[in-house]
Every structure is written in structure tokens, then in C-alpha cells.
Short mmCIF file of C-alpha atoms and ligand atoms in Angstrom, two decimals:
data_model
loop_
_atom_site.label_atom_id
_atom_site.label_comp_id
_atom_site.label_asym_id
_atom_site.label_seq_id
_atom_site.Cartn_x
_atom_site.Cartn_y
_atom_site.Cartn_z
CA MET K 1 -22.41 5.34 8.46
CA GLY K 2 -20.73 1.99 8.95
CA LEU K 3 -21.25 -1.65 8.33
CA THR K 4 -24.29 -3.75 8.87
CA GLU K 5 -22.84 -7.09 7.79
CA PRO K 6 -19.82 -9.05 8.97
CA LEU K 7 -16.64 -8.64 6.99
CA GLY K 8 -14.16 -11.09 5.59
CA LYS K 9 -10.63 -11.64 6.74
CA LEU K 10 -8.27 -8.70 6.83
CA ARG K 11 -5.60 -9.27 4.17
CA LEU K 12 -1.93 -8.51 4.63
CA GLY K 13 0.05 -7.29 1.65
CA VAL K 14 3.78 -7.43 2.33
CA ASN K 15 5.78 -4.71 0.59
CA ILE K 16 9.22 -6.01 -0.40
CA ASP K 17 10.67 -2.74 -1.77
CA HIS K 18 13.26 -2.45 0.97
CA VAL K 19 14.77 -5.85 0.32
CA ALA K 20 15.68 -4.28 -3.02
CA THR K 21 16.94 -1.16 -1.22
CA VAL K 22 19.49 -3.29 0.65
CA ARG K 23 20.45 -5.14 -2.53
CA ASN K 24 20.92 -1.89 -4.43
CA ALA K 25 23.14 -0.42 -1.70
CA ARG K 26 25.87 -2.66 -3.11
CA GLY K 27 24.56 -3.56 -6.56
CA GLY K 28 24.61 -7.25 -7.37
CA ALA K 29 21.91 -9.83 -6.79
CA TYR K 30 21.33 -10.22 -3.06
CA PRO K 31 19.25 -10.01 -0.98
CA ASP K 32 16.80 -11.11 -3.66
CA PRO K 33 13.33 -9.49 -3.39
CA ILE K 34 11.74 -12.40 -5.26
CA ARG K 35 13.05 -14.84 -2.67
CA ALA K 36 11.70 -12.55 0.07
CA ALA K 37 8.33 -12.42 -1.68
CA LYS K 38 8.14 -16.23 -1.89
CA LEU K 39 9.06 -16.51 1.77
CA ALA K 40 6.41 -13.89 2.63
CA GLU K 41 3.89 -15.95 0.67
CA ASP K 42 4.79 -19.04 2.68
CA ALA K 43 4.58 -17.01 5.90
CA GLY K 44 0.96 -16.07 5.20
CA ALA K 45 1.07 -12.87 3.16
CA ASP K 46 -2.14 -12.56 1.15
CA GLY K 47 -0.41 -10.46 -1.46
CA ILE K 48 2.89 -8.85 -2.35
CA THR K 49 3.27 -5.14 -2.95
CA ALA K 50 6.10 -3.60 -4.95
CA HIS K 51 6.62 0.00 -6.04
CA LEU K 52 8.48 0.50 -9.30
CA ARG K 53 9.66 4.07 -8.84
CA GLU K 54 10.54 6.31 -11.73
CA ASP K 55 14.17 6.46 -10.52
CA ARG K 56 14.31 2.66 -9.85
CA ARG K 57 15.86 3.32 -6.46
CA HIS K 58 14.71 -0.07 -5.14
CA ILE K 59 12.49 -2.36 -7.24
CA SER K 60 13.72 -2.86 -10.81
CA ASP K 61 11.91 -3.77 -14.01
CA ALA K 62 13.47 -7.23 -13.79
CA ASP K 63 12.05 -7.61 -10.25
CA ILE K 64 8.55 -6.98 -11.58
CA ASP K 65 9.12 -9.57 -14.34
CA GLY K 66 10.32 -12.03 -11.69
CA LEU K 67 7.44 -11.34 -9.31
CA MET K 68 4.87 -11.82 -12.07
CA GLN K 69 6.39 -15.20 -12.88
CA ALA K 70 7.06 -16.44 -9.36
CA LEU K 71 4.09 -15.36 -7.26
CA THR K 72 1.03 -17.44 -6.53
CA VAL K 73 -0.58 -14.65 -4.46
CA PRO K 74 -1.68 -11.41 -6.15
CA LEU K 75 0.81 -8.65 -6.95
CA ASN K 76 -0.18 -5.12 -5.99
CA PHE K 77 1.89 -3.00 -8.37
CA GLU K 78 2.43 0.50 -7.03
CA MET K 79 3.20 3.16 -9.60
CA ALA K 80 2.99 6.83 -10.43
CA ALA K 81 0.46 8.00 -13.03
CA THR K 82 2.97 8.24 -15.88
CA ASP K 83 2.84 6.90 -19.44
CA GLU K 84 5.91 4.76 -18.84
CA MET K 85 4.36 3.04 -15.82
CA GLN K 86 1.04 2.60 -17.55
CA LYS K 87 2.77 0.72 -20.39
CA ILE K 88 4.58 -1.53 -17.93
CA ALA K 89 1.37 -2.26 -16.03
CA LEU K 90 -0.51 -3.02 -19.24
CA ARG K 91 2.24 -5.42 -20.32
CA HIS K 92 2.12 -7.34 -17.03
CA ARG K 93 -1.53 -6.95 -16.05
CA PRO K 94 -0.98 -7.46 -12.31
CA HIS K 95 -3.94 -8.26 -10.10
CA ALA K 96 -3.93 -4.74 -8.65
CA VAL K 97 -2.43 -1.40 -9.58
CA CYS K 98 -2.11 1.20 -6.85
CA ILE K 99 -1.61 4.74 -8.14
CA VAL K 100 0.64 6.75 -5.84
CA PRO K 101 2.08 10.25 -5.99
CA GLU K 102 5.81 10.35 -6.61
CA LYS K 103 8.42 13.04 -6.24
CA ARG K 104 12.05 12.35 -7.02
CA GLU K 105 13.36 14.22 -4.00
CA GLU K 106 11.17 12.47 -1.42
CA ARG K 107 12.46 9.66 0.76
CA THR K 108 9.15 7.82 0.67
CA THR K 109 5.60 8.41 -0.55
CA GLU K 110 4.92 11.45 1.58
CA GLY K 111 1.29 12.21 0.95
CA GLY K 112 -1.74 10.92 -0.84
CA LEU K 113 -2.60 11.51 -4.47
CA GLU K 114 -4.35 14.79 -5.37
CA VAL K 115 -7.25 13.08 -7.11
CA ALA K 116 -9.65 16.00 -6.80
CA ARG K 117 -7.23 18.31 -8.65
CA GLU K 118 -6.39 15.83 -11.42
CA GLU K 119 -9.70 14.15 -11.83
CA ASN K 120 -9.94 14.21 -15.63
CA HIS K 121 -6.37 13.09 -16.19
CA LEU K 122 -6.68 10.26 -13.68
CA ALA K 123 -10.03 9.08 -15.02
CA HIS K 124 -8.46 8.70 -18.48
CA PHE K 125 -5.28 7.26 -17.04
CA ILE K 126 -6.94 4.41 -15.13
CA ALA K 127 -9.50 3.47 -17.80
CA PRO K 128 -7.13 1.20 -19.83
CA LEU K 129 -5.87 -0.40 -16.63
CA ARG K 130 -9.41 -1.24 -15.60
CA ASP K 131 -10.15 -2.52 -19.12
CA ALA K 132 -7.08 -4.77 -18.84
CA GLY K 133 -8.62 -6.36 -15.73
CA CYS K 134 -6.45 -4.68 -13.07
CA ARG K 135 -8.10 -3.68 -9.83
CA VAL K 136 -7.25 0.01 -9.59
CA SER K 137 -6.51 1.43 -6.19
CA ILE K 138 -5.78 5.08 -5.39
CA PHE K 139 -3.50 6.01 -2.52
CA ILE K 140 -5.00 9.04 -0.78
CA ALA K 141 -5.15 10.95 2.47
CA ALA K 142 -8.20 10.34 4.66
CA ASP K 143 -10.02 13.27 3.11
CA ARG K 144 -13.64 13.38 2.00
CA ALA K 145 -13.01 15.35 -1.21
CA GLN K 146 -10.26 12.95 -2.32
CA ILE K 147 -12.43 9.91 -1.59
CA GLU K 148 -15.35 11.36 -3.54
CA ALA K 149 -13.05 12.13 -6.46
CA ALA K 150 -11.56 8.60 -6.37
CA ASN K 151 -15.09 7.24 -6.52
CA ARG K 152 -16.03 9.50 -9.44
CA ILE K 153 -13.04 8.45 -11.54
CA GLY K 154 -14.07 4.80 -11.22
CA ALA K 155 -11.46 3.39 -8.82
CA ALA K 156 -12.47 0.10 -7.23
CA VAL K 157 -10.28 0.60 -4.18
CA ILE K 158 -8.82 3.41 -2.10
CA GLU K 159 -5.81 2.95 0.11
CA LEU K 160 -5.80 5.37 3.03
CA HIS K 161 -2.39 6.87 3.89
CA THR K 162 -1.66 6.04 7.54
CA GLY K 163 1.64 7.97 7.62
CA ALA K 164 0.39 11.02 9.53
CA TYR K 165 -1.11 8.78 12.23
CA CYS K 166 2.08 6.69 12.52
CA ASP K 167 4.39 9.74 12.58
CA ALA K 168 2.33 11.37 15.33
CA HIS K 169 2.55 8.16 17.37
CA ALA K 170 6.31 7.85 16.88
CA GLU K 171 6.85 11.48 17.88
CA GLY K 172 4.66 11.24 20.98
CA ARG K 173 2.08 13.73 19.66
CA PHE K 174 -0.78 11.68 21.03
CA ASP K 175 -3.59 14.22 20.58
CA THR K 176 -2.70 14.48 16.89
CA ARG K 177 -2.36 10.71 16.66
CA ASP K 178 -5.84 10.20 18.09
CA ALA K 179 -7.30 12.85 15.78
CA GLU K 180 -5.63 11.21 12.76
CA LEU K 181 -6.96 7.84 13.83
CA ALA K 182 -10.49 9.22 14.19
CA ARG K 183 -10.19 10.75 10.71
CA LEU K 184 -9.03 7.42 9.26
CA ARG K 185 -11.92 5.61 10.94
CA ASP K 186 -14.54 8.08 9.71
CA MET K 187 -13.15 8.17 6.19
CA ALA K 188 -12.91 4.36 6.00
CA ALA K 189 -16.63 4.22 6.83
CA PHE K 190 -17.41 7.03 4.37
CA ALA K 191 -15.55 5.33 1.52
CA HIS K 192 -17.13 1.98 2.28
CA ASP K 193 -20.58 3.56 2.17
CA LEU K 194 -19.78 4.89 -1.30
CA GLY K 195 -19.07 1.31 -2.39
CA LEU K 196 -15.27 1.54 -2.44
CA GLU K 197 -13.08 -1.24 -1.09
CA VAL K 198 -10.87 0.25 1.62
CA HIS K 199 -7.19 -0.56 2.18
CA ALA K 200 -4.68 1.23 4.40
CA GLY K 201 -0.95 1.49 4.78
CA HIS K 202 2.28 3.41 5.21
CA GLY K 203 4.46 3.47 8.28
CA LEU K 204 2.52 0.80 10.20
CA THR K 205 4.38 -1.06 12.95
CA TYR K 206 3.52 -3.52 15.71
CA ASP K 207 2.72 -0.48 17.88
CA THR K 208 0.37 1.21 15.45
CA VAL K 209 -1.31 -1.58 13.49
CA THR K 210 -3.97 -2.65 15.99
CA PRO K 211 -6.44 0.28 15.87
CA VAL K 212 -6.30 0.43 12.06
CA ALA K 213 -6.76 -3.35 11.74
CA ALA K 214 -9.83 -3.03 13.96
CA PHE K 215 -11.69 -0.75 11.50
CA PRO K 216 -14.26 -3.16 10.07
CA GLU K 217 -14.31 -1.47 6.66
CA VAL K 218 -10.59 -1.96 6.06
CA MET K 219 -10.02 -5.08 3.96
CA GLU K 220 -6.27 -4.96 3.41
CA LEU K 221 -3.17 -3.50 5.02
CA ASN K 222 0.03 -2.99 3.01
CA ILE K 223 3.09 -3.01 5.23
CA GLY K 224 6.74 -3.02 4.22
CA HIS K 225 9.49 -0.99 5.83
CA PHE K 226 8.85 -2.07 9.41
CA ILE K 227 8.48 -5.76 8.54
CA ILE K 228 11.68 -5.83 6.50
CA GLY K 229 13.53 -4.01 9.29
CA GLU K 230 12.15 -6.33 11.95
CA ALA K 231 13.22 -9.32 9.83
CA ILE K 232 16.84 -8.40 10.60
CA PHE K 233 16.21 -9.27 14.23
CA ARG K 234 13.73 -12.13 14.12
CA GLY K 235 13.71 -13.35 10.53
CA LEU K 236 11.14 -12.59 7.85
CA THR K 237 8.75 -15.44 8.65
CA PRO K 238 8.38 -14.61 12.38
CA ALA K 239 8.21 -10.87 11.61
CA ILE K 240 5.25 -11.46 9.27
CA ALA K 241 3.64 -13.98 11.64
CA GLU K 242 3.65 -11.43 14.47
CA MET K 243 2.05 -8.77 12.24
CA ARG K 244 -0.61 -11.27 11.20
CA ARG K 245 -1.24 -12.23 14.83
CA LEU K 246 -1.77 -8.58 15.81
CA MET K 247 -4.08 -8.01 12.85
CA GLU K 248 -6.15 -11.06 13.66
CA GLU K 249 -6.31 -10.18 17.35
CA ALA K 250 -7.49 -6.66 16.46
CA ARG K 251 -10.12 -8.04 14.14
CA ALA K 252 -11.46 -10.51 16.71
N1 PXP L 301 1.02 1.52 0.74
C1 PXP L 301 1.51 2.38 -0.18
C2 PXP L 301 0.58 2.89 -1.21
C3 PXP L 301 2.88 2.74 -0.19
O1 PXP L 301 3.34 3.61 -1.10
C4 PXP L 301 3.73 2.16 0.77
C5 PXP L 301 5.19 2.49 0.75
O2 PXP L 301 5.76 2.10 -0.44
C6 PXP L 301 3.18 1.26 1.69
C7 PXP L 301 1.82 0.98 1.67
C8 PXP L 301 4.02 0.59 2.72
O3 PXP L 301 4.57 1.53 3.59
P1 PXP L 301 5.67 1.08 4.61
O4 PXP L 301 6.83 0.58 3.83
O5 PXP L 301 5.97 2.32 5.37
O6 PXP L 301 5.07 0.00 5.47
#
């Protein structure tokens, strides 16, 4: 398994959900996620990611309208596989739609999508999105059965959930971290061999990004919470620039 030809640049998608989290803590209009997205664009983001959750806890419908109008880089629209979200996606036709699992009680997207269990439903669900020209990505754990199912339903892209790897690193469980990393590496190669484009994300930081960015099959990383948090200390542009630098260093 693995690559025989050189790969293109590793893209960085900046997730701006948590700019909206801060805004919504008080209501009102600031900080404005659209302004953050434009700044991220100028700072070298290759795309912007935003998750319109069912409960609208951060990004709002108006934010998606604004992003679609304002962005010059592609929007990666994250959404649950619900009829409401499908209608919104079909109205906007963003460059990419990433299907994620969603539970109201969770703090963040805790696991990958159960594609294997919901194969028929998901195949029907993504068909109109593909027909509308959206690049459909499926957010899944680094698991062979899930990757095979994502391939069968006709997804163009899988995004591998890096949360278990990042959590193990943060908690000092280094044997688990290394095992999770090995699993991500093997499954990135497996998915690539099936013809899927491979992305990765969730929980990545300056401390954890390098080994994932070094996987040659990974074409895009989507990173949000850490970058927005780091922006408090160094500003959004330098926070993104440092992430880019680490990604490029890893790739070289
Ligand atoms: N990718 C997907 C599919 C996600 O759901 C999220 C979180 O919204 C991210 C990437 C970014 O994760 P984080 O905010 O932890 O960097």
C-alpha cells in the first residue's frame, strides 16, 4: 500500500466555528466569523470550514449565507445527515459538504460517522449533493469497514477523525497515541488505494499536527478550536501562519 507518485501541497482548512461560539456567548454581532474567515483567507487558509449544527450553538444560517457571499476560497460545509441540512446545502451548493455525526448532548463531534451501519440511507442522502456538484466528504474513524462503506456509497473524500490520537497525546497515554497514529497512517494509505481523497482533522494542535501532516496520502487538514484559541495570544494571522509552517515542514 502507499503512494508511488509525488503529492500536491497539503491544504489547510480553517474552521471558524468557535469565533461564533464566542459571539454567541453574549449574543450580538461580534466577534464576526465572516471577518475571521476573510482574515484566515488572507493568512493562507486554503479553505474555510463551518459546521451548522442542528441546535445552532455556534454557526448560524446567516453565517453560512455570509460565508457563501464573502469567501474566495472554498467553503467546506459540515453538517449532519438530516433533511433540513440537505435542503440548506442544496440551496447554497458549497464546494464541499462534510457529513458528520451529531448528538445534541455532545460538546464536540465525538466520533466518526457509522457509515457501515447506515449505508443505504447515506448513499441516498449524498446522491443529490453530488448531483448538485458538491464534493462529498464523510467524517469517519480510521477503520477499514467504515472506509470501505464510504467508498461504496460514492463519497469522493473521507476525513479521518484525529481526536483519539490527539486526546491520547494530551493525556500522556503515549502507547495509545502511537497506536492511534499508526492506525491513521495505515488507513490513510488504505483509503487512498481505494481512490478516495483523504483529509484529516479534529483536535489537532501545534504539538500533534506534524506526524499527521507527514502522511503523504493526506491532502487536507481541517483545524479550528486550537487555532482560534491560539489567536487570543498571538493573533489569528500568526496563529495560522505557524500551523502552515509546521505543516509545510512536515511535508518537506
Ligand atoms: N473536521 C471535522 C469533520 C470536524 O467536525 C471538526 C470540528 O468541528 C474539525 C475538523 C475541527 O476540529 P477542531 O476544532 O478540534 O480543530
